[in-house]
Every structure is written in structure tokens, then in C-alpha cells.
Coordinates of C-alpha atoms in Angstrom, one line a residue:
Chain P
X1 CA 199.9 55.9 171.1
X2 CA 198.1 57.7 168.4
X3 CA 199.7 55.6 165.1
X4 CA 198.1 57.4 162.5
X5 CA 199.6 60.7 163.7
X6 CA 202.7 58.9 163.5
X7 CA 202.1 57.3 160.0
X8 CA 200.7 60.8 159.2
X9 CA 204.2 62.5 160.6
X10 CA 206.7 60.2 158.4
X11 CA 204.8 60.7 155.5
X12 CA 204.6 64.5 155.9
X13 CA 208.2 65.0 156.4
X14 CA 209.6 62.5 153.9
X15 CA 207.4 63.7 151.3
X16 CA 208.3 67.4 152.8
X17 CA 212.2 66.3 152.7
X18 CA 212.0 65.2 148.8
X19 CA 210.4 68.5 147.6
X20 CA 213.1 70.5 149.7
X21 CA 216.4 69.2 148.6
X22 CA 214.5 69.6 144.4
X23 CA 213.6 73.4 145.4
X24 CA 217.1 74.1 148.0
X25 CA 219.6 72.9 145.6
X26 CA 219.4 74.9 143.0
X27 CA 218.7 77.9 145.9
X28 CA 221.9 77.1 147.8
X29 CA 223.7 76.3 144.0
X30 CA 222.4 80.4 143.2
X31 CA 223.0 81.5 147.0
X32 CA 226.8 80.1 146.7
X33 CA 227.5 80.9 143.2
X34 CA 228.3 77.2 142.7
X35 CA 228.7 76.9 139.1
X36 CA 231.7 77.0 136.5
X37 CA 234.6 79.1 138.3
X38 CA 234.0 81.9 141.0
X39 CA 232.7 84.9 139.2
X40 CA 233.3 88.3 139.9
X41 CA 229.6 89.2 140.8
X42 CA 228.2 92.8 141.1
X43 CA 227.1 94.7 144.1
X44 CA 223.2 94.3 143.3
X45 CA 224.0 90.6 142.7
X46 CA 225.4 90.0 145.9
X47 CA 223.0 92.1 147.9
X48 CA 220.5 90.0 145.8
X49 CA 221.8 87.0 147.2
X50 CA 222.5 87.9 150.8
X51 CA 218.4 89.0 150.8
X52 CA 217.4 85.7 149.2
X53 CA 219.4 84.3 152.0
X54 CA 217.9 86.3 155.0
X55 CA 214.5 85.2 153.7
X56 CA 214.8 81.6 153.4
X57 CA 216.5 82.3 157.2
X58 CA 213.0 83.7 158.2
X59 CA 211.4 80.8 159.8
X60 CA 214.0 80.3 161.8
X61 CA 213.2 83.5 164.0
X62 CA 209.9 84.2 163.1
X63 CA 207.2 82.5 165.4
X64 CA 205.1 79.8 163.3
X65 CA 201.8 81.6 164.0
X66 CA 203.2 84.4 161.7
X67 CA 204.3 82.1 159.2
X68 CA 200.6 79.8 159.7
X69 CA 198.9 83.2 159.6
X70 CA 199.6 84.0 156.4
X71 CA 199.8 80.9 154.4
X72 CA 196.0 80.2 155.8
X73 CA 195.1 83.8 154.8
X74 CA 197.3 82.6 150.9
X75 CA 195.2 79.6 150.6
X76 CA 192.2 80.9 151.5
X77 CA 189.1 82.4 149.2
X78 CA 190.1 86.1 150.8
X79 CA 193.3 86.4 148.4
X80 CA 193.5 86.2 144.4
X81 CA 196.4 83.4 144.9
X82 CA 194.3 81.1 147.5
X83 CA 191.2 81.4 144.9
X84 CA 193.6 80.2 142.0
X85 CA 194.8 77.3 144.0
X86 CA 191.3 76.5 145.2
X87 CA 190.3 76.4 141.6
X88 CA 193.3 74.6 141.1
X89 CA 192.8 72.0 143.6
X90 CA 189.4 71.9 143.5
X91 CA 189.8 72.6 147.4
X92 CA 191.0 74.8 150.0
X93 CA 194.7 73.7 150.6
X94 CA 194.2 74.9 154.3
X95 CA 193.2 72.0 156.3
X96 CA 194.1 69.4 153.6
X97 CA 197.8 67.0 153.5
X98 CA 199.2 69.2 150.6
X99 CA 198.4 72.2 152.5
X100 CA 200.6 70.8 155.7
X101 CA 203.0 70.1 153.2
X102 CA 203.9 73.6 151.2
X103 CA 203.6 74.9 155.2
X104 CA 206.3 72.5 155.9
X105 CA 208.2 73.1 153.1
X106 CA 208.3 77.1 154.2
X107 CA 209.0 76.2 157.4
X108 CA 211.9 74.0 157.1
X109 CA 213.5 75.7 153.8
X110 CA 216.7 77.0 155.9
X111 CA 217.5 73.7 157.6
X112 CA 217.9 72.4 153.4
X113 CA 219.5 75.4 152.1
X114 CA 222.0 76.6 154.9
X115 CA 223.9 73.1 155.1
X116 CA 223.9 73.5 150.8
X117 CA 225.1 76.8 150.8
X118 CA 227.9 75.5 153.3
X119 CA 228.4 73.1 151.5
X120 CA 229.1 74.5 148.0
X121 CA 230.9 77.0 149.6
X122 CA 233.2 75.0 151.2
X123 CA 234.3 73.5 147.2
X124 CA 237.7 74.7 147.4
X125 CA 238.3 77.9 144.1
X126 CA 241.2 76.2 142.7
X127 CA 239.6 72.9 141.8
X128 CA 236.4 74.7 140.2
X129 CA 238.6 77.1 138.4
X130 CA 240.7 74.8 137.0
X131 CA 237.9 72.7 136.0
X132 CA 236.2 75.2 134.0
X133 CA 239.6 76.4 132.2
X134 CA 240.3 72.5 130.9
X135 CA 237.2 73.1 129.4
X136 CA 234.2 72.1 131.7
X137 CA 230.8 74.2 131.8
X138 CA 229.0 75.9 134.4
X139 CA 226.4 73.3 134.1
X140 CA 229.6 70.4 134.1
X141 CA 231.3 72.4 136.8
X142 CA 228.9 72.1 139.2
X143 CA 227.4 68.6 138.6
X144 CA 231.3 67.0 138.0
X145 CA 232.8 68.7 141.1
X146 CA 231.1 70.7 143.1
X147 CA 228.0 68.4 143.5
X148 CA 230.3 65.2 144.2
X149 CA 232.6 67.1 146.6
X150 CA 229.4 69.0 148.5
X151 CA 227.6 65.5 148.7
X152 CA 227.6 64.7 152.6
X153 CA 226.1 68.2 152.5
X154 CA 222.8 66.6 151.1
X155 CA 222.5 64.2 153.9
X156 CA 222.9 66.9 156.4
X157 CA 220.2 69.2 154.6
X158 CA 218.0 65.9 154.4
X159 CA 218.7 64.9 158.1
X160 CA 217.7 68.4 159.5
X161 CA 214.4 68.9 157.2
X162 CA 213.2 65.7 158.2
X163 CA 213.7 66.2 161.7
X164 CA 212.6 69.7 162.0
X165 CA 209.3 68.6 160.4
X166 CA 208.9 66.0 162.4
X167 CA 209.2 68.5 165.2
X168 CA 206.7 71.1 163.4
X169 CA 203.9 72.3 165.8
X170 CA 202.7 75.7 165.6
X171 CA 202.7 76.3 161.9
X172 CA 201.0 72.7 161.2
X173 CA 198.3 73.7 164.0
X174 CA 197.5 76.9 162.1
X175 CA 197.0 75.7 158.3
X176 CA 196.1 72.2 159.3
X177 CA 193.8 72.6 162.0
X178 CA 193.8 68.9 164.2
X179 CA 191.9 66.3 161.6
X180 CA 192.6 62.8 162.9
X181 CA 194.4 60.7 160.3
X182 CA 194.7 64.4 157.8
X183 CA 196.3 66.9 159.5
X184 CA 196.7 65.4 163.1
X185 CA 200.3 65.1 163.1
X186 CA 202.6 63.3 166.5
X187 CA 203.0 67.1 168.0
X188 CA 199.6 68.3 167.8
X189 CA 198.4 64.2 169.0
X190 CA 200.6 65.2 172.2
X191 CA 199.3 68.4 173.0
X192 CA 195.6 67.2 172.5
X193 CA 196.6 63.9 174.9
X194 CA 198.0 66.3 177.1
X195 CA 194.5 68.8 177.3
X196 CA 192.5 65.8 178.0
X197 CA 195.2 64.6 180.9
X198 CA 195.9 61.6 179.1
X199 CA 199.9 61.6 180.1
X200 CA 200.9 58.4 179.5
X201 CA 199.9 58.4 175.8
X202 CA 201.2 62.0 175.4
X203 CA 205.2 60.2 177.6
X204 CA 205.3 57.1 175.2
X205 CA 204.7 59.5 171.9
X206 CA 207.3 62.4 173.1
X207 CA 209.8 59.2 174.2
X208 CA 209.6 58.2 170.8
X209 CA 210.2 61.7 169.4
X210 CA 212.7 61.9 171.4
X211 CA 214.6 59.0 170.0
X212 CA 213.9 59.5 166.6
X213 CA 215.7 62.7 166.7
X214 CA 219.0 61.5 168.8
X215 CA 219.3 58.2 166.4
X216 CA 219.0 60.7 163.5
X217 CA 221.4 63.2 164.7
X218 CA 223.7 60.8 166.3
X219 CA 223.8 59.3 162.6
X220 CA 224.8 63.1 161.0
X221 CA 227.2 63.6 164.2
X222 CA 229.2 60.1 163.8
X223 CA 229.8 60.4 160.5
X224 CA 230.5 64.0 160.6
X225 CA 233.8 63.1 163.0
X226 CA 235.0 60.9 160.1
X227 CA 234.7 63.5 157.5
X228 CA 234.9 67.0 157.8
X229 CA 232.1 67.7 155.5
X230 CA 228.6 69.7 155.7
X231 CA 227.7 68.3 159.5
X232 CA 229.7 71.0 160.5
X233 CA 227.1 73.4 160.4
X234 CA 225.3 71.9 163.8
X235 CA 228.8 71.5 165.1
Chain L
X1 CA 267.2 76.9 113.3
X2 CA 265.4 76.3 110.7
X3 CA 262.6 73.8 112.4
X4 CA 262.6 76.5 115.0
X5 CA 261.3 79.0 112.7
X6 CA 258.8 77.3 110.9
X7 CA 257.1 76.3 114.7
X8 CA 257.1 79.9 115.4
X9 CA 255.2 81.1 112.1
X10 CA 252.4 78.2 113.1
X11 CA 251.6 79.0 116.3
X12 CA 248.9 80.8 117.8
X13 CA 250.3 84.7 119.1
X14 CA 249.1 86.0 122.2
X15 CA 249.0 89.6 123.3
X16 CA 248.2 89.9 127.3
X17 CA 247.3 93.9 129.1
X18 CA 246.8 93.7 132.4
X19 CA 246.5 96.4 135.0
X20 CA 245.4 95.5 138.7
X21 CA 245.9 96.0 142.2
X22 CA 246.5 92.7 144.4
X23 CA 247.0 94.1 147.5
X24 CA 250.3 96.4 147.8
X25 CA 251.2 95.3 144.3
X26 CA 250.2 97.0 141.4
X27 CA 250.8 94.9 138.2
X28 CA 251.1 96.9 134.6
X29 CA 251.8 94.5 132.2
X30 CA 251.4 94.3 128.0
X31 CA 253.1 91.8 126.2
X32 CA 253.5 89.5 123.1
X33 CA 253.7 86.0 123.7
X34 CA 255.2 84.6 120.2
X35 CA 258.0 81.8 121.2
X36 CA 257.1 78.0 121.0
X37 CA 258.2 78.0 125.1
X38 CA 257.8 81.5 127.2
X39 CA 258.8 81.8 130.4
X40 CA 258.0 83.7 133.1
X41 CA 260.4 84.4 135.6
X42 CA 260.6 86.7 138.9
X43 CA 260.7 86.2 142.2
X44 CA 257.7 85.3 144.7
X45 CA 254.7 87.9 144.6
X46 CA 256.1 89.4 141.3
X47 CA 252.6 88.6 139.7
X48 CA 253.4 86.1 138.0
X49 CA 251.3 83.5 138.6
X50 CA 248.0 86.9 138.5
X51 CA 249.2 86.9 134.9
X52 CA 248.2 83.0 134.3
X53 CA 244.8 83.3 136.0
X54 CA 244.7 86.5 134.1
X55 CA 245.0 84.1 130.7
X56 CA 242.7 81.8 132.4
X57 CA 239.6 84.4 132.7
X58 CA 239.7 84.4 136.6
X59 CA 239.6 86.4 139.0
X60 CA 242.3 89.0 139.2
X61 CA 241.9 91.9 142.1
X62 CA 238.8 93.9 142.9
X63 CA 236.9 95.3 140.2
X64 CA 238.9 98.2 139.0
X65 CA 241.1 95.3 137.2
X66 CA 241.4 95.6 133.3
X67 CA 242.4 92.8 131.2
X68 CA 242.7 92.7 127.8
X69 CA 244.2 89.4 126.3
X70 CA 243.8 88.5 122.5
X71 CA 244.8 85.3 120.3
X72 CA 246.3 85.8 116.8
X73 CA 245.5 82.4 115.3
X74 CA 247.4 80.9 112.3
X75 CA 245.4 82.1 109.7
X76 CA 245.9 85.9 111.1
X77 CA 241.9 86.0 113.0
X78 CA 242.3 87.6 115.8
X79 CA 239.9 86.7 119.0
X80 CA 239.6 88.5 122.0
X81 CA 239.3 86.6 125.0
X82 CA 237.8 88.9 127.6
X83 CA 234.1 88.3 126.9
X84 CA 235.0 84.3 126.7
X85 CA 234.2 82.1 129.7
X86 CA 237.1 79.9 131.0
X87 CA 235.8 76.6 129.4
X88 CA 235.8 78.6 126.0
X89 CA 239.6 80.0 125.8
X90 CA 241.1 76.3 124.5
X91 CA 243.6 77.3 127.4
X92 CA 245.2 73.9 129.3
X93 CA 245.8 75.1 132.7
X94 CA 248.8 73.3 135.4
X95 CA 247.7 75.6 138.7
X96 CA 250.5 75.7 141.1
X97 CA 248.9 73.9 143.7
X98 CA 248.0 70.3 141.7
X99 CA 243.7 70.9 142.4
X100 CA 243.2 67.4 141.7
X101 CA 239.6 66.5 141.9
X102 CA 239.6 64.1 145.4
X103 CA 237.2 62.1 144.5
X104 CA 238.4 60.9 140.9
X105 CA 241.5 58.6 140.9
X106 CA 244.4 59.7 139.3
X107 CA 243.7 58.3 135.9
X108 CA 240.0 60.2 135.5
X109 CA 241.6 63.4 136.7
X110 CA 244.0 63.0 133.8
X111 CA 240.8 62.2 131.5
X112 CA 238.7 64.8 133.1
X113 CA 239.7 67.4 130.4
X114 CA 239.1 64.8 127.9
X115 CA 235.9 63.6 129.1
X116 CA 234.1 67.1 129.6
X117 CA 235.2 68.4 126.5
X118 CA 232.5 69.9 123.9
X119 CA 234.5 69.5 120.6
X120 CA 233.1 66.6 118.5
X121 CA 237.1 66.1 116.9
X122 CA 239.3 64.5 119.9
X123 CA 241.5 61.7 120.2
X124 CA 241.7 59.8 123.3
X125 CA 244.9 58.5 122.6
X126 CA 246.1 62.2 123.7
X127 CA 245.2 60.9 127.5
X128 CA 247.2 58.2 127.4
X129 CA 250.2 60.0 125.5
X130 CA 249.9 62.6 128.6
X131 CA 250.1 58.9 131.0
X132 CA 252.7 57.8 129.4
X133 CA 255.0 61.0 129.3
X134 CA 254.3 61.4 133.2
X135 CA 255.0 57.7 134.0
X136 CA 251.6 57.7 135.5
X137 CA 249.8 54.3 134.3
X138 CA 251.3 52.9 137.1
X139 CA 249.6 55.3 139.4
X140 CA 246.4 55.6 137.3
X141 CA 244.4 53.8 139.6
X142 CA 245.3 55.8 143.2
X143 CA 243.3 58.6 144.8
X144 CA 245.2 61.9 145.1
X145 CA 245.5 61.5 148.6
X146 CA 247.7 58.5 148.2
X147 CA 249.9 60.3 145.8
X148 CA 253.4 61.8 147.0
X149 CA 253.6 65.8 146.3
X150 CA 255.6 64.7 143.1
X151 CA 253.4 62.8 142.1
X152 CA 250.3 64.7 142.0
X153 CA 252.4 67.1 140.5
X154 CA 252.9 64.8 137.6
X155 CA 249.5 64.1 137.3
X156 CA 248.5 67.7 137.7
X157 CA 251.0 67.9 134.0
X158 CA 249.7 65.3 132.1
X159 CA 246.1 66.1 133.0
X160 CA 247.3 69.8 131.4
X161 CA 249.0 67.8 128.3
X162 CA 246.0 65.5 127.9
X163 CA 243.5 68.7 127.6
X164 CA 242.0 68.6 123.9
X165 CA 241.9 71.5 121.2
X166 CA 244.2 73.7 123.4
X167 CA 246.3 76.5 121.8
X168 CA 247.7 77.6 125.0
X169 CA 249.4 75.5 127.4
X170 CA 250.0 77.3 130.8
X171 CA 251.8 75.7 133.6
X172 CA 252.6 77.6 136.9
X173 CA 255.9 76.6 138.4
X174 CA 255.6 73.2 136.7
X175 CA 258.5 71.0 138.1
X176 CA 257.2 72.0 142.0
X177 CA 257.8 69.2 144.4
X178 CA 259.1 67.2 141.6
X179 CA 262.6 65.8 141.6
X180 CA 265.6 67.8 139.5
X181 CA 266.5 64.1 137.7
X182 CA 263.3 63.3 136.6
X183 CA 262.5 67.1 135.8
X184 CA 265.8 66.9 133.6
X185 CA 264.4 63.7 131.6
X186 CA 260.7 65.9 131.7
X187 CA 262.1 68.5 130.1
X188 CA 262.9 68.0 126.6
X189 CA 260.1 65.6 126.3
X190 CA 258.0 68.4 127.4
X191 CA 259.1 70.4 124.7
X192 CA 258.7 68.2 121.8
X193 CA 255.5 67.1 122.5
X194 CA 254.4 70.7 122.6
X195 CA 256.0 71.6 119.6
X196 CA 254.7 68.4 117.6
X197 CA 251.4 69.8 118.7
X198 CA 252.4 73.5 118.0
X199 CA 250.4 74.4 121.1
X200 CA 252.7 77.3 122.8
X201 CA 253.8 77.6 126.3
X202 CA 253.8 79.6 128.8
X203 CA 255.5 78.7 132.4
X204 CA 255.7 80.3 135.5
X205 CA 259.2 80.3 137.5
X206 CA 261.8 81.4 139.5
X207 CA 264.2 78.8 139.0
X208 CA 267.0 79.9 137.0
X209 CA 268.0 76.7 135.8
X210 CA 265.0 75.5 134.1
X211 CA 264.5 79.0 132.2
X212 CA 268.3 78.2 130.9
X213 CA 267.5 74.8 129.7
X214 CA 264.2 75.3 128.1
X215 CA 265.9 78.1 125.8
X216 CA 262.7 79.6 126.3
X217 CA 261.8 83.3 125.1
X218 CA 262.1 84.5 129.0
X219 CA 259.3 88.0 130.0
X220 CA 261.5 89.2 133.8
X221 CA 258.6 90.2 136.0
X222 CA 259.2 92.3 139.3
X223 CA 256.9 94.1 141.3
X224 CA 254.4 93.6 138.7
X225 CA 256.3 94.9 135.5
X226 CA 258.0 93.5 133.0
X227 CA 261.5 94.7 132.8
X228 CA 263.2 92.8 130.0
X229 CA 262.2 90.4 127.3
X230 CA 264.4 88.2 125.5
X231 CA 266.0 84.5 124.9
X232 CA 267.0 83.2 128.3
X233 CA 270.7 84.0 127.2
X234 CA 270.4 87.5 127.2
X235 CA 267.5 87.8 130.1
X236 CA 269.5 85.8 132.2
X237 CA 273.1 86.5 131.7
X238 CA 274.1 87.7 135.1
X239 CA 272.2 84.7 136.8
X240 CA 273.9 82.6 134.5
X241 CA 277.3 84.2 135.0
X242 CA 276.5 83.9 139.2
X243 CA 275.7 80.5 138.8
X244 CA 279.2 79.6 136.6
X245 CA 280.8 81.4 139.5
X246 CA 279.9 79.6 142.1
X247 CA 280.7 76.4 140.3
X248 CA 283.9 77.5 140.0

């Protein structure tokens, strides 16, 4: 088995899972209206939100190649923002470990945000309400009760990013090319195994996969039939 | 009374508009809250408890609500309230339903006022007052799961009475779930403490008796109007007069 895709996989999708839950929290918090008390929002502010919604669902629906397309075409010299970046870097992202990782981080932004949103939403009024008129903040709202009381709703946002990115194939393929040891993750390892007929490396690698993801989602699923909490979203 | 009167000139007024359409009920409402203890009292779906959340700066109806609710303070400034955020209003809040925060034991959520508040000036020996009127150090250390209904009820009170800098104390049907003997002994406590304070009252109820024994200014509400205001005496008569019959 190719170990340094698999070193290279955790890595990816841990570091990928850490920048996720910073950039979906306060996302789903602004999705869900999750500070100080329920507001009474406008119209434009709630189609505002339902679009920012429908867009982080994109990659969902949209095939990876779409998605791959255009980030290699953003962090490439052809567009102002990829010559930025490579002035930035000092490098084309494309084809480099950060590059996999905003690619990820694109990729698996609704498996963080949806179980967030859920999860906020699901804080019951009354207690936020009643909270903010003893006094409490937006700010001291939402860290004081709707944070504690949406918290399994983290490890089901962390859960799914880190699995789906683990799972990540097409959109890696198309900004990261196949680099042993850079960009080669355990998906794109299989696939090559499996070109060169090499089927008992690519069977031990996808055996592995495949028990990463059951012990992971076997861990969300148990402890989601103790609580009721956020694993309800996969449920 | 004498006493009675002096209260009166130091606390805080209120003056509460409200138009808004909850459903089949349309609620027109403008009154003056000026009595140390108001009540108000109408049966279920009246609007009563719309009125509170009103107070509160909540949500109230669809957007063609209107809500105008100012505060006379002692020195004669008048504030309005409308463009103030919840947290702002110095309102202590007892919803109907206790909305005690799960994961905080009984004690915190009675602190939880105290502990998020913003003004520099506060005492923490209010928290423990509130304890202690509730008969809750006993209890301080349970989750609000492991509390009886009466009991979160009581702690749902005292985190109301242990709320710092408030001039307005609402509490929506306050003595729900929570026995008549130990409401009796709650009762007068209740009102000396807010009176001490000069914070003024405002409950929510359709209980008869307890608008009687608070002697409480009482607002009628039905369908979403207020159709008499007065001392419980007058408001009340024929309840009262129903209730002496059938004791008869």
C-alpha cells in the first residue's frame, strides 16, 4: 500500500477539517441567525441567506471537474486573482498541498455548514430569547447558549468534512495533478494501482478506506442514538 | 396607605401600544403601567402573554406589528424602548415555559443574569437573595432535567428576581405548576422584595385568586383589548362575588 498517499490523505483532510469548522461556524451562525434572540429579518435578508445557503450546497450536485475546472483556471497566471496569489505564494497553488487544500475546503464546505446550520437552528427560541432579555448580548447569546447547546453539531460537521475529504477524487485530480508524496492522495493512489492492474494494492487501500469511514460514522451514529443532537442530519 | 404611595411616585412608569395580528386575533392595546404590582388577567389566547414578549422586544406577528413601549423613569426622562435590543431594556423576564438553559445546573441558571450582565455596579448577594426566597440552595446543584415542574418553575422566578439593574420585572403566569401553599407563602414575599427594590411588576394570569391577593392594579384583556382597568376589587368584583358564592 502506497503510505505516503495515506500520510498525505490524513493530513489533507485534518488540516482541511480545522480551516472548515473556523470558516462554517460563523457561516451556519449568519445562515441560522444564531445570535441574541430571533430577529425579525427582512425579505432581502432572508433571500440573502437562503442564496448563501444554495451556494455553499453547490458541491454537492455539481460534478468535481466543474468545481477543479475553475479553481485551476483561479490559481492559475490566466486570471488577475491566480497572479495575486502566485505573487503571493511565490508559486502556482495548482499542483501544490495548499492548493489541494482551499480545493478541499470548497469541496466539503456543506458537509461543515449544513450540520451547523441544523444545529443552531434546532436551539430552541424561548431559551435564546429569554437569555438576551436578562441581559445577555448577541455575542453572549450565542457563545453562552446557543454554541453549548448546538455542540454535538461540531462533531458531526467535523466527522463528515473529514470523511468526505478523505473520499475527495475528482476535484483533487484536477488542481493537484498525481505528485507522489504532494498531491497523490489514497483515491487517486487507487485509481493509478488500478491502471497499472496492480489489484491487490488498489483491494488492501479501498479495504482500508472502507473502514475508516464505517468506524467514523459508526462513532457519529452511536452516539447520535443517545442524544438527539446534530447526527440527525445523516439520519 | 401611605408607604403605598410613596412606592408609587418612585417607580419607573411604563406606557405599552401595541397593534398586531397573531393569527385570528387582532390585539389593540395602549396602556399605563403605574402600580408597584400589575396584573394581567384574561383568559387563554387573550394576548396576554404577546403583550410581555411585546415588553421584551420580541417577536410579535408578521411585520405589519407596531409597538410602541416607553419608560418614564424617576427623574421624569422618558426612553423609548422600540429601537433598544432585549439585553438593553433592564427588563427581568419569567417566560411561561421555565427555558432553563439544560446544560447549566440550577444554581448558574439563577446566576446566568448575574454573570452576563454589562453594568460595572452589581451585587451578587442579589443571586443568593433570589436562592433563598425560592428555597432553591438545596436544589442549586441539579440539572433542570432532574427538577420537578414546580421546581424549575421556582428557579425559572428567582433567576427573574436575581436579574441586576432591572426596572421591570415581568413574569408570565408565575405560580404555574407550582403548589397553591407554597404559592400563598411566595406571595407576599414576592411583593416585598419587589417593592424594597421599587422594581414594578407585571404578571400574566388567569387565576382569579392570585390577582385578589396580590391587590394588584389589574389591566382585563379579552380578544386582544383591554376592557377595564382598576384595583383587583373593582376589576374583579363579579369573579369575586362568584367565588363567595360558591363557598357558600
Amino acid at each position: 500500500m502506497d503510505l505516503a498517499a495515506l500520510g498525505l490523505t490524513l493530513r489533507l483532510a485534518f488540516v482541511t477539517t480545522l480551516c472548515l469548522l473556523v470558516i462554517a461556524t460563523p457561516l451556519a451562525a449568519w445562515i441560522a441567525d444564531a445570535a441574541g434572540a430571533p430577529t425579525r429579518t427582512t425579505r432581502l435578508h432572508i433571500l440573502a441567506r437562503r442564496m448563501a445557503q444554495a451556494a455553499v450546497a453547490l458541491p454537492l450536485v455539481l460534478p468535481p471537474t466543474v468545481l477543479g475546472l475553475y479553481l485551476l483556471l483561479g490559481m492559475g497566471p490566466a486570471t488577475a486573482l491566480g497572479r495575486a496569489l502566485i505573487a503571493v505564494f511565490g508559486h502556482p497553488l495548482a499542483f501544490s498541498f495548499p492548493g489541494l487544500v482551499v480545493g478541499s475546503i470548497l469541496y466539503s464546505l456543506p458537509f461543515a455548514v449544513q450540520p451547523l446550520v441544523l444545529g443552531f437552528e434546532g436551539v430552541p427560541r424561548e431559551l435564546r430569547e429569554t437569555a438576551a432579555v436578562l441581559g445577555a448580548s448577541r455575542w453572549t447569546v450565542f457563545r453562552r447558549v446557543t454554541l453549548p447547546l448546538a455542540a454535538p453539531s461540531f462533531l458531526t460537521a467535523a466527522v463528515l468534512a473529514f470523511t468526505h475529504t478523505v473520499g475527495e477524487f475528482g476535484v483533487v485530480l484536477m488542481i493537484g495533478g498525481d505528485i507522489p508524496g504532494i498531491t497523490r492522495t489514497l483515491s487517486i493512489s487507487i485509481y493509478d494501482q488500478v491502471q497499472e492492474m496492480n489489484y491487490s494494492a488498489a483491494n488492501h487501500a479501498s479495504l482500508l478506506l472502507i473502514a475508516l469511514a464505517f468506524v467514523a460514522l459508526l462513532a457519529l451514529y452511536a452516539r447520535g442514538a443517545r442524544r438527539t443532537d446534530g447526527g440527525r442530519w445523516l439520519a | 396607605m401611605p408607604e403605598t404611595a410613596l412606592s408609587q411616585t418612585q417607580l419607573p412608569h411604563h406606557r405599552l401600544a401595541v397593534t398586531a395580528k397573531l393569527g385570528a386575533l387582532l390585539i389593540s392595546v395602549d396602556f399605563e403601567l403605574r402600580a408597584p404590582w400589575t396584573v394581567l388577567f384574561g383568559p387563554s389566547g387573550s394576548g396576554k402573554s404577546s403583550l410581555l414578549r411585546a415588553m421584551c422586544g420580541f417577536e410579535v406577528g408578521g411585520p405589519a406589528t407596531t409597538i410602541q413601549f416607553t419608560r418614564m423613569a424617576q427623574d421624569g426622562s422618558i426612553t423609548s424602548m422600540d429601537a433598544l435590543p432585549s439585553s438593553r431594556r433592564d427588563i427581568a423576564y419569567a417566560p411561561q415555559s421555565p427555558a432553563l438553559l439544560p446544560h447549566l445546573d440550577a444554581g448558574r441558571n439563577v446566576s446566568f443574569p448575574f454573570e452576563v450582565c454589562s453594568s460595572p455596579v452589581r451585587d451578587s448577594n442579589i443571586v443568593d437573595e433570589a436562592l433563598g426566597l425560592f428555597k432553591l440552595h438545596a436544589l442549586a446543584e441539579r440539572r433542570p432535567r432532574e427538577l420537578s415542574g414546580g421546581e424549575a418553575q421556582r428557579v425559572n422566578l428567582a433567576r427573574a428576581f436575581a436579574t441586576p439593574g432591572a426596572k421591570l420585572l415581568l413574569l408570565d403566569e408565575p405560580f404555574n405548576g407550582i403548589d397553591r401553599a407554597t404559592r400563598d407563602a411566595l406571595l407576599p414575599e414576592l411583593l416585598r422584595v419587589a417593592a424594597t427594590r421599587g422594581v414594578p411588576v407585571v404578571s400574566v394570569t388567569h387565576d382569579v385568586e392570585e390577582a385578589l391577593r396580590l391587590e394588584a392594579e389589574v389591566i382585563r384583556i379579552e380578544n386582544g383589548q383591554v376592557v377595564a382597568q382598576g384595583t383587583a376589587r373593582t376589576v374583579l368584583a363579579e369573579e369575586a362575588r362568584r367565588i363567595a358564592a360558591v363557598l357558600r
